[in-house]
PDB file of C-alpha atoms in Angstrom:
ATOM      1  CA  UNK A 177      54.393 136.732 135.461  1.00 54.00           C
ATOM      2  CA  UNK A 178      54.028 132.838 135.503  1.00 54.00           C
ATOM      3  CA  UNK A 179      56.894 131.165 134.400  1.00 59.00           C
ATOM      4  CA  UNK A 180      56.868 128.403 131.479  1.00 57.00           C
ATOM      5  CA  UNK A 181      57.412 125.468 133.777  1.00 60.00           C
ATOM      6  CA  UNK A 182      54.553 127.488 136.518  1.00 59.00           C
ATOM      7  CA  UNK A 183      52.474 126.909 132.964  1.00 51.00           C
ATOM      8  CA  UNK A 184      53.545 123.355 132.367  1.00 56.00           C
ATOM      9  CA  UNK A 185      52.861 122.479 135.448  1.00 58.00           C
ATOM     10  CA  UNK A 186      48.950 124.258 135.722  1.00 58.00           C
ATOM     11  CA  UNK A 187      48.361 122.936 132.640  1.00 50.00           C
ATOM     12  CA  UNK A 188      49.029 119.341 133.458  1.00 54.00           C
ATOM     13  CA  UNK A 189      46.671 119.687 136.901  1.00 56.00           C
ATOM     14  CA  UNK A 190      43.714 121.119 134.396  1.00 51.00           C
ATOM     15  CA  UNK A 191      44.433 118.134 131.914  1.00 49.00           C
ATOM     16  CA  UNK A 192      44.674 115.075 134.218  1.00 51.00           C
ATOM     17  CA  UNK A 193      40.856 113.946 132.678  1.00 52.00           C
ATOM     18  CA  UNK A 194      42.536 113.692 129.369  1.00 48.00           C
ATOM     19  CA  UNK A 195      44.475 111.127 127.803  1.00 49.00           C
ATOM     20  CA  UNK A 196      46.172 112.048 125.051  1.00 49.00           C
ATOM     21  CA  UNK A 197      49.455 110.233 123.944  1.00 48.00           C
ATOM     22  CA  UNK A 198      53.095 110.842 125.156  1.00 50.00           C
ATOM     23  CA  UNK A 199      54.223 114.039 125.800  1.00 52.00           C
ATOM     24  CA  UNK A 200      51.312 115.976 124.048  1.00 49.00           C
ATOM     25  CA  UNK A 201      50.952 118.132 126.815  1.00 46.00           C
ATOM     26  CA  UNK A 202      54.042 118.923 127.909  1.00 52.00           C
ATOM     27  CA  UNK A 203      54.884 119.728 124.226  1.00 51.00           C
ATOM     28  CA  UNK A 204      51.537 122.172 123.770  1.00 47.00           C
ATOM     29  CA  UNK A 205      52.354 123.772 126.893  1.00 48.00           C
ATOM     30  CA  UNK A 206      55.883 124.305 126.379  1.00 53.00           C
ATOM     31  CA  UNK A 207      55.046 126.130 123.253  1.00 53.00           C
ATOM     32  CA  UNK A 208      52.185 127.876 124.530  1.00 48.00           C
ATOM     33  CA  UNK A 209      54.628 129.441 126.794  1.00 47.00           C
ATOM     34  CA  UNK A 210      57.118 130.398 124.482  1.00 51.00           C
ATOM     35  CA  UNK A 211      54.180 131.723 122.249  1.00 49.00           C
ATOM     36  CA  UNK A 212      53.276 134.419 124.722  1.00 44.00           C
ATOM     37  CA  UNK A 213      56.381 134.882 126.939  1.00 46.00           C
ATOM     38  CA  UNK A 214      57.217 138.416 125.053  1.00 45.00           C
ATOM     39  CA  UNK A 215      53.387 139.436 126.048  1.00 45.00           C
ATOM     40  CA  UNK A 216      52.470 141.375 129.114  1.00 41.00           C
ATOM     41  CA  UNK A 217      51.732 139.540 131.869  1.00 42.00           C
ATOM     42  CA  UNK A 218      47.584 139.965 131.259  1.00 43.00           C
ATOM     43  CA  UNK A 219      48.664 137.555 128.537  1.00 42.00           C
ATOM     44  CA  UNK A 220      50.035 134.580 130.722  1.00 41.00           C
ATOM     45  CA  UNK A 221      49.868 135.650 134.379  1.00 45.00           C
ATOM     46  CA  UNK A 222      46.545 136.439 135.473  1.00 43.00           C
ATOM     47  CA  UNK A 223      44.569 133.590 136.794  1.00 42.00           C
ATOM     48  CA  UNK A 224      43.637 130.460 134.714  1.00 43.00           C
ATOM     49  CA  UNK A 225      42.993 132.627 131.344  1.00 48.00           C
ATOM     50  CA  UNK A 226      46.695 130.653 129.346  1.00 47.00           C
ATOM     51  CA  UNK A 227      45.707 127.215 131.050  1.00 45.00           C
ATOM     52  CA  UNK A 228      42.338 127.293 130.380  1.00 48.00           C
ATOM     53  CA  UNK A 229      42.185 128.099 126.952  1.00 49.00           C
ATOM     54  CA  UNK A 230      44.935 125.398 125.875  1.00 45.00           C
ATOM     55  CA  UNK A 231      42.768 122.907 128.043  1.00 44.00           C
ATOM     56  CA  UNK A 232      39.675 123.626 126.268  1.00 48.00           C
ATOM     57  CA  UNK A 233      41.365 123.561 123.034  1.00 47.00           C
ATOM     58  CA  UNK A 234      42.990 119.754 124.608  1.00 41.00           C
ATOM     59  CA  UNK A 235      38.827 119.023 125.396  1.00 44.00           C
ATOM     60  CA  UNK A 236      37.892 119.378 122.142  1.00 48.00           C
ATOM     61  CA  UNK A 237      40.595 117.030 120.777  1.00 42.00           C
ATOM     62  CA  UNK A 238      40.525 114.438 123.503  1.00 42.00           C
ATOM     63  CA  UNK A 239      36.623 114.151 124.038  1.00 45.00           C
ATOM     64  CA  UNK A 240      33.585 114.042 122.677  1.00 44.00           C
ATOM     65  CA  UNK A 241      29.825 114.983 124.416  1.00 43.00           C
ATOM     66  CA  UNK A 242      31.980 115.030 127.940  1.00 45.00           C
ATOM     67  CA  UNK A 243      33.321 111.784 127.316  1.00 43.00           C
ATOM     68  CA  UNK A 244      36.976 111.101 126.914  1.00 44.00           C
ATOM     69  CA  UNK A 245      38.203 109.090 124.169  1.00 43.00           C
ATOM     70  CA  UNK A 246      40.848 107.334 124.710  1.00 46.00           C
ATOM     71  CA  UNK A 247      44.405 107.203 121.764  1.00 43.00           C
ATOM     72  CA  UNK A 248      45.858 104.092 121.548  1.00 48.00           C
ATOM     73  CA  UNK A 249      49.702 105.662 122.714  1.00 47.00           C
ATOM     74  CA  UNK A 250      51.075 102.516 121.810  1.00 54.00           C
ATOM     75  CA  UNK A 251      52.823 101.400 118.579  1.00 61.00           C
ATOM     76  CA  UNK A 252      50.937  98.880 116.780  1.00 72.00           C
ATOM     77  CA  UNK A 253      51.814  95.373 118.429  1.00 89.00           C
ATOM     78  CA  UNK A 254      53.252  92.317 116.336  1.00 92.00           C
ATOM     79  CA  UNK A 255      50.512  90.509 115.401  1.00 93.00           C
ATOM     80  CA  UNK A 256      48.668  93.456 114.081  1.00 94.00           C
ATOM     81  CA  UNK A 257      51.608  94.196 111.841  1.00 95.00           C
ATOM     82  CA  UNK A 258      51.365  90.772 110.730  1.00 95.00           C
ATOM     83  CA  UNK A 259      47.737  90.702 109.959  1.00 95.00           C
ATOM     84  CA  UNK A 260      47.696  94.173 108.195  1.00 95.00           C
ATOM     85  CA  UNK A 261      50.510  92.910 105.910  1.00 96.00           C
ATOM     86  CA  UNK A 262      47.915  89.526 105.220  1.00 96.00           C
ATOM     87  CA  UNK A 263      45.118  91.670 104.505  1.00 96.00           C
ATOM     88  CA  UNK A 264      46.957  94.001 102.292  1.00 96.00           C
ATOM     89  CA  UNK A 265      48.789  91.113 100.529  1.00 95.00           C
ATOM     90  CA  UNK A 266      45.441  89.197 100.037  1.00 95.00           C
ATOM     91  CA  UNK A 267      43.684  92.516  98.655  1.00 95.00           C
ATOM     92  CA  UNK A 268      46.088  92.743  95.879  1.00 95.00           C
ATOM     93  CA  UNK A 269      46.201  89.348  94.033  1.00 90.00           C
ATOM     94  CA  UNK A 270      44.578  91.029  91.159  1.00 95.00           C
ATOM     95  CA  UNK A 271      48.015  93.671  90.927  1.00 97.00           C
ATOM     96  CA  UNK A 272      50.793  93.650  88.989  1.00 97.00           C
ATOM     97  CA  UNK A 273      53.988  93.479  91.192  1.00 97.00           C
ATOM     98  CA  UNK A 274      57.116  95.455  89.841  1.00 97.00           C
ATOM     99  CA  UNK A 275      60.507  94.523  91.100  1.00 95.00           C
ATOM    100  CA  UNK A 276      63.611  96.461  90.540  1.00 95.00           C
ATOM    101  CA  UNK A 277      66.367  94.025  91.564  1.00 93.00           C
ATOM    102  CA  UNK A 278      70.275  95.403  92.441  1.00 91.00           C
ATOM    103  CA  UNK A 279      72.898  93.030  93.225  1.00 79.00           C
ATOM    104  CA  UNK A 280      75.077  95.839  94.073  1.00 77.00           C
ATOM    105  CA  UNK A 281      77.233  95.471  91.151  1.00 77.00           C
ATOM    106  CA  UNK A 282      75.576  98.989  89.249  1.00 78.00           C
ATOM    107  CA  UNK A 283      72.815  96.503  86.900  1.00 84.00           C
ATOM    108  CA  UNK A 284      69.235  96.347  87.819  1.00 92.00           C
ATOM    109  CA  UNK A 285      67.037  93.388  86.205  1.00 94.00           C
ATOM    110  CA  UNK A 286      63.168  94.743  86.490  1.00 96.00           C
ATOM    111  CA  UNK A 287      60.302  92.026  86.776  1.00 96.00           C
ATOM    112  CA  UNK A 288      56.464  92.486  86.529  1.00 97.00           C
ATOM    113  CA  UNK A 289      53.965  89.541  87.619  1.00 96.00           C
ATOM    114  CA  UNK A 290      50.241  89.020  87.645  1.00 96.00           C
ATOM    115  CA  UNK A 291      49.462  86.441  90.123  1.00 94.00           C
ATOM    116  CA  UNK A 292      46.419  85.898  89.232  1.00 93.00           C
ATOM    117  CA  UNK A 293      46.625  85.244  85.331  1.00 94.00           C
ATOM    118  CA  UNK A 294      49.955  83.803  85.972  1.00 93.00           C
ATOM    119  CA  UNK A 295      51.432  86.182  83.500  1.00 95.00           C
ATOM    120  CA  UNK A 296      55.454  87.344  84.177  1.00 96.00           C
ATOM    121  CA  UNK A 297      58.150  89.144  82.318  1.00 97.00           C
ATOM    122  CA  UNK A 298      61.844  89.339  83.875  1.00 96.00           C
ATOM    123  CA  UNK A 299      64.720  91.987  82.320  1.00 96.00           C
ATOM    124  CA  UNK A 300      68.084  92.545  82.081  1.00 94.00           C
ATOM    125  CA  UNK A 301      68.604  95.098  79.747  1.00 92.00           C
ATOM    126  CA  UNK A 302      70.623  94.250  76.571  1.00 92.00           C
ATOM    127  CA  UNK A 303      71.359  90.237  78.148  1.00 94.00           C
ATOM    128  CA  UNK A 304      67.711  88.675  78.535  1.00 95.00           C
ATOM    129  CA  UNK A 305      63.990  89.761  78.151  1.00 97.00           C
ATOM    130  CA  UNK A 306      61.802  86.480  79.364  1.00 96.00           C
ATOM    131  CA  UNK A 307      58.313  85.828  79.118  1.00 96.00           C
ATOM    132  CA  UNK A 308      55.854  83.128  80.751  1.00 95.00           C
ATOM    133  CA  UNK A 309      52.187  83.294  79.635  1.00 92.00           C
ATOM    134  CA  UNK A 310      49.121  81.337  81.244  1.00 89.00           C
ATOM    135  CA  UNK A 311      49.657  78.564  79.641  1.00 89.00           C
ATOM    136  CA  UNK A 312      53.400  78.086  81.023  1.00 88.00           C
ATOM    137  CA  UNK A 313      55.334  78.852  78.123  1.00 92.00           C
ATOM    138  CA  UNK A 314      58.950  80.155  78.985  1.00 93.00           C
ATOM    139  CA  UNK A 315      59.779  82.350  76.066  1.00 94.00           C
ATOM    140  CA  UNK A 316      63.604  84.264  76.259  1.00 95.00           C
ATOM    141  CA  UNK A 317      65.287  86.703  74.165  1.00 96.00           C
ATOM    142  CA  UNK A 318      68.231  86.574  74.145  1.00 96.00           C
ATOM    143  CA  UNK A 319      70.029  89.669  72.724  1.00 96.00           C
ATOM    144  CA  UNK A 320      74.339  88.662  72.696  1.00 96.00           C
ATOM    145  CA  UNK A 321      73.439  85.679  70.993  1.00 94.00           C
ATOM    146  CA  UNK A 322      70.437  87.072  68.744  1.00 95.00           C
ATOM    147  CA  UNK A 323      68.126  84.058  69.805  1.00 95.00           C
ATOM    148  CA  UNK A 324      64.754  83.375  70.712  1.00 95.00           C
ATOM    149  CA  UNK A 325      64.157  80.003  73.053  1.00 93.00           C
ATOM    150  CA  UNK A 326      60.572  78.861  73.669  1.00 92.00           C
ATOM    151  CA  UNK A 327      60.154  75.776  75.585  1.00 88.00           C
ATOM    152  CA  UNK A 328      57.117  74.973  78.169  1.00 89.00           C
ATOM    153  CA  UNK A 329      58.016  75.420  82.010  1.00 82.00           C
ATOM    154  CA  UNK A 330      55.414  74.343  85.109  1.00 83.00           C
ATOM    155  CA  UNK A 331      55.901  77.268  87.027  1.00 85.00           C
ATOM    156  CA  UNK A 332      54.224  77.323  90.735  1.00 87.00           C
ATOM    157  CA  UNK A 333      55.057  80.667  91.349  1.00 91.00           C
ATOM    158  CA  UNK A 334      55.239  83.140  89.085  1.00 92.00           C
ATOM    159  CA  UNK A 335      56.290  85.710  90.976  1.00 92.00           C
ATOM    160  CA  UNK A 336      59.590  83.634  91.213  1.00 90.00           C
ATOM    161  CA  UNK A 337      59.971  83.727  87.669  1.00 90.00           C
ATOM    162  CA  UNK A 338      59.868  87.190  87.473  1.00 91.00           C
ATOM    163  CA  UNK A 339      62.513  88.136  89.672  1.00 89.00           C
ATOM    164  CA  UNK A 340      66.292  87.161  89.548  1.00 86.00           C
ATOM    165  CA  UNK A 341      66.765  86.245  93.085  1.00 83.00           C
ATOM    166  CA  UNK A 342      63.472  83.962  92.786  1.00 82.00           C
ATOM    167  CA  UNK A 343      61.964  85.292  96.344  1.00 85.00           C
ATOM    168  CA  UNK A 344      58.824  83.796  95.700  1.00 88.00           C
ATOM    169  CA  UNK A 345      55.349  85.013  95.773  1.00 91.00           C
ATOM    170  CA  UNK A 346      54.239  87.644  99.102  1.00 92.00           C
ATOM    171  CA  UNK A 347      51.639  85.582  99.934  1.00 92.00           C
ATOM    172  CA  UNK A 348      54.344  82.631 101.095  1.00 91.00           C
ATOM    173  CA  UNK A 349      56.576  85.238 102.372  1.00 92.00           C
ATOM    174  CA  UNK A 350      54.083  86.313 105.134  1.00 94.00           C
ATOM    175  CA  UNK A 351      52.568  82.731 105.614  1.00 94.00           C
ATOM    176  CA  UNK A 352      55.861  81.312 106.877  1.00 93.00           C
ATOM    177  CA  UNK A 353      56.643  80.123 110.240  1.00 93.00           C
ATOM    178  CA  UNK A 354      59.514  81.805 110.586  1.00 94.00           C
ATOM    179  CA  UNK A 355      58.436  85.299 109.615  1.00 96.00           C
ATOM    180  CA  UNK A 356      59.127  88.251 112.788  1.00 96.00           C
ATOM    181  CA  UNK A 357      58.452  91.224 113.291  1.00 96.00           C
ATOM    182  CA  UNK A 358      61.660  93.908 114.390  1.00 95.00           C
ATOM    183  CA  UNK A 359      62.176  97.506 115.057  1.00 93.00           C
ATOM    184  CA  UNK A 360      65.036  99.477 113.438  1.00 93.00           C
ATOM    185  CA  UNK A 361      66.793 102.033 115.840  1.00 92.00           C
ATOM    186  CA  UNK A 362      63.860 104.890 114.906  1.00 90.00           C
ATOM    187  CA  UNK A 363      60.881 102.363 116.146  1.00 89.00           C
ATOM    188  CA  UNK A 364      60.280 101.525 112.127  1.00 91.00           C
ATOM    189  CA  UNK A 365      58.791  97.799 112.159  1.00 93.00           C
ATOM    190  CA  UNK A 366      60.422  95.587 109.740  1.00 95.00           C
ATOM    191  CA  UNK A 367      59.696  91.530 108.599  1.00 97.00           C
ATOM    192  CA  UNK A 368      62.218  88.885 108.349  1.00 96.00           C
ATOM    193  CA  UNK A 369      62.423  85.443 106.644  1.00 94.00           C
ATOM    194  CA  UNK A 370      63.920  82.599 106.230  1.00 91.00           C
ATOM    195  CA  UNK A 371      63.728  80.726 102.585  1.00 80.00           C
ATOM    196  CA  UNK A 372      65.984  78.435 101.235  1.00 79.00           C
ATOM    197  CA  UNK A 373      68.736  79.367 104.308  1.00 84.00           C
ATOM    198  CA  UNK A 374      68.644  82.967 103.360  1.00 87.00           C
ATOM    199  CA  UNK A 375      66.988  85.551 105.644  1.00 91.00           C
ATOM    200  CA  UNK A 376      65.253  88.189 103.858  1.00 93.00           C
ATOM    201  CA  UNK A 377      64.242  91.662 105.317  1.00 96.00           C
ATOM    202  CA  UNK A 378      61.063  92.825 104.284  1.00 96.00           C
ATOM    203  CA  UNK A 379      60.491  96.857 104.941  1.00 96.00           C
ATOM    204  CA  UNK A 380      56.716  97.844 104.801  1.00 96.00           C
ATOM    205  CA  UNK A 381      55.091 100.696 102.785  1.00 95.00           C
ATOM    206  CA  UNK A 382      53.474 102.979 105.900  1.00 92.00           C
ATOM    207  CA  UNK A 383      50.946 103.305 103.568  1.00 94.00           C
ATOM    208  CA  UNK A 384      49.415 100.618 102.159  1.00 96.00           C
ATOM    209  CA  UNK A 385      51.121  97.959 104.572  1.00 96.00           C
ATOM    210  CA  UNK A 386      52.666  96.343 101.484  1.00 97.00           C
ATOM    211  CA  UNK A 387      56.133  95.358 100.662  1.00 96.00           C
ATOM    212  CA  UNK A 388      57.986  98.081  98.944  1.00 96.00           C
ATOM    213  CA  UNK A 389      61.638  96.758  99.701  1.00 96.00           C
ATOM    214  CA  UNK A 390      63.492  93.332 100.763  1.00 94.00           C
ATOM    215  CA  UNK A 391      67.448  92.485 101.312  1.00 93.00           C
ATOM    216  CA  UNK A 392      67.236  88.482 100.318  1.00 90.00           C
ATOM    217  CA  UNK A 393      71.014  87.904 100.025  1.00 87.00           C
ATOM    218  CA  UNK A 394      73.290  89.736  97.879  1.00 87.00           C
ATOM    219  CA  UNK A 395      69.962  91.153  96.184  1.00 90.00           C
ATOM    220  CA  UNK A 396      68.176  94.741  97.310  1.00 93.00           C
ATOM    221  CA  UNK A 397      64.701  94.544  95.724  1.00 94.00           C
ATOM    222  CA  UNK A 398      62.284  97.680  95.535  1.00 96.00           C
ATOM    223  CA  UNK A 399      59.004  96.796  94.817  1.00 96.00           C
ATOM    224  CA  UNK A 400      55.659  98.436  93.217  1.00 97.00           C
ATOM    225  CA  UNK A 401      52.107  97.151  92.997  1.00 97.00           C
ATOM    226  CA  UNK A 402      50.063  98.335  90.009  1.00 97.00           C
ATOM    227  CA  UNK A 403      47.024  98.087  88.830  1.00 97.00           C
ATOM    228  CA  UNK A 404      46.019  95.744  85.823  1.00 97.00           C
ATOM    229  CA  UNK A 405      45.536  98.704  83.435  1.00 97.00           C
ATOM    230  CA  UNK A 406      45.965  97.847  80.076  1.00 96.00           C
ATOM    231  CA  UNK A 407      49.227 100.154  79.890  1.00 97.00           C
ATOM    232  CA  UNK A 408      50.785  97.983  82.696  1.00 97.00           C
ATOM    233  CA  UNK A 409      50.036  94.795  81.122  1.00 97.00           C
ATOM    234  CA  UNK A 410      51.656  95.682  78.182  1.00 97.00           C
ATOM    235  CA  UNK A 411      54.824  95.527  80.605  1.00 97.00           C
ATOM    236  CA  UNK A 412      53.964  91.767  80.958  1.00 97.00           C
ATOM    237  CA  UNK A 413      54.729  91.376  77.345  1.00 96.00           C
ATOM    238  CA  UNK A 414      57.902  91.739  74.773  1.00 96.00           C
ATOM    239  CA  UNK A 415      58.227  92.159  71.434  1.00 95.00           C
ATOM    240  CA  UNK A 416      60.751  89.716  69.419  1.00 94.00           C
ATOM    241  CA  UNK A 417      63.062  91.300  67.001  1.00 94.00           C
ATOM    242  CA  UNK A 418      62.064  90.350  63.328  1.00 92.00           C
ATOM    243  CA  UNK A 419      65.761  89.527  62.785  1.00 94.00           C
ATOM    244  CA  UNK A 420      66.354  86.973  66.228  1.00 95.00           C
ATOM    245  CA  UNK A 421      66.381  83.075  65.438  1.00 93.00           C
ATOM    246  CA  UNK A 422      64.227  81.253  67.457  1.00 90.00           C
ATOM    247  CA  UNK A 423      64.694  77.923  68.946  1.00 82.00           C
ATOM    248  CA  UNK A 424      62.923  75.426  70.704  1.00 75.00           C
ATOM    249  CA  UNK A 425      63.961  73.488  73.694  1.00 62.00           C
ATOM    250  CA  UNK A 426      65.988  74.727  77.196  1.00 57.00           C
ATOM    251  CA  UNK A 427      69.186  74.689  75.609  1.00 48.00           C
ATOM    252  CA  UNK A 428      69.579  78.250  76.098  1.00 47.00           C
ATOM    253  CA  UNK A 429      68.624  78.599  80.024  1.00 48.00           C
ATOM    254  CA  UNK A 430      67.743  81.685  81.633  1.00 46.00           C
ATOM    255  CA  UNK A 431      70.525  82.436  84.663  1.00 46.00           C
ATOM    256  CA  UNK A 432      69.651  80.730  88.116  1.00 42.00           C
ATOM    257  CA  UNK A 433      67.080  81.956  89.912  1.00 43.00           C
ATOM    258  CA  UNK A 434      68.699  81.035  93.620  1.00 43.00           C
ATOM    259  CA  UNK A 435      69.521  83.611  96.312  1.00 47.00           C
ATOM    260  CA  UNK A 436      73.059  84.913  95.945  1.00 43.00           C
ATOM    261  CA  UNK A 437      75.008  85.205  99.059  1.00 43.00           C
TER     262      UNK A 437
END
């Protein structure tokens, strides 16, 4: 009866044509073995019949028309990280980016932003809900003191005014000279930053290649990108209690919006 590493062995002579990546064969033939090692020994032991038919099966994987076709065993390198991330970013201008912000302390502040209407909305529930429209109007409620503040703001990047830690719009994020790719321990590529002294850690979504989570400081932010339904934009929007009095004028500013170490 051939034994499993007799098998191994075979079956790496009849697949040296093939390139498949890492340890495919190894791990096919290993449990091809195990698969038949209760059978009789017509099932594994007599001539090429075991080998053969997990090589053919390999064949019709690994080539096409006789040819083989190469897989890429590699990870993808930096700069192809890089440039899906770009491509991704660039795709979604017309989304709405949701940020859940957690500064660790138990409170989460939740922003949305359209870049590309310049529309944001930052809250903290039961402290602040603020508003900026297209037209750069910074509008805050807040709900201790029972106040509305409207006053006009030039705001560059919206996406900074959305978000307590003001991290800044994606688009700078993977534009800046400093940004790197790593590896965590499990071969997972992550982005780093610098802005404003702070490094910020920018984790990928696997999917989509866009950011779905950043450390920047004391701040963990999860992110979403929607689309520009009309049920999202709604979340771009607040509604002033009847009761609130409104003022005029930045006497009543919003908290910073610099990193927190």
């Amino acid at each position: 009866m051939m034994t499993e590493d007799e098998l191994r062995a075979r079956l790496h002579g009849e697949s040296a044509g093939l390139r498949p990546r890492g340890d495919l064969v190894e791990i096919l033939a290993r449990g091809h073995a195990r698969r038949y090692r209760r059978g009789t020994v017509g099932l594994i032991g007599s001539s090429l019949v075991a080998t053969a038919a997990v090589v053919a099966m390999l064949v019709g994987v690994f080539s096409t028309a006789g040819s083989t076709l190469p897989v890429d065993p590699a990870a993808p390198g930096d700069q192809q990280i890089i440039a899906a991330a770009r491509q991704a970013e660039e795709a979604a201008g017309n989304m709405i980016i949701n940020s859940v912000a957690d500064q660790g302390d138990g409170k989460k502040v939740e922003g949305w932003a359209l870049r590309s209407e310049k529309l944001a909305r930052l809250v903290n529930p039961d402290v602040y809900d603020t508003t900026v429209d297209a037209a750069g109007i910074r509008e805050e409620i807040n709900y201790p003191a029972k106040t509305v503040t409207t006053y006009p703001e030039q705001v560059t990047d919206i996406v900074a005014a959305s978000t307590p830690s003001g991290v800044g719009d994606p688009h700078s994020w993977l534009h800046e000279p400093s940004l790197a790719v790593h590896r965590a321990k499990d071969g997972t590529p992550y982005l780093t930053v610098d802005r404003f002294g702070v490094r910020a850690t920018i984790w990928l979504d696997e999917r989509t290649n866009l950011p779905r989570e950043m450390d920047y400081g004391s701040f963990k932010i999860q992110f979403k990108w929607l689309p520009a339904t009309d049920e999202n934009r709604a979340r771009l929007t607040h509604t002033v209690p009847p009761t609130f009095v409104r003022k005029n004028g930045p006497d009543n500013p919003i908290p910073p919006t610099g990193p927190t170490n």
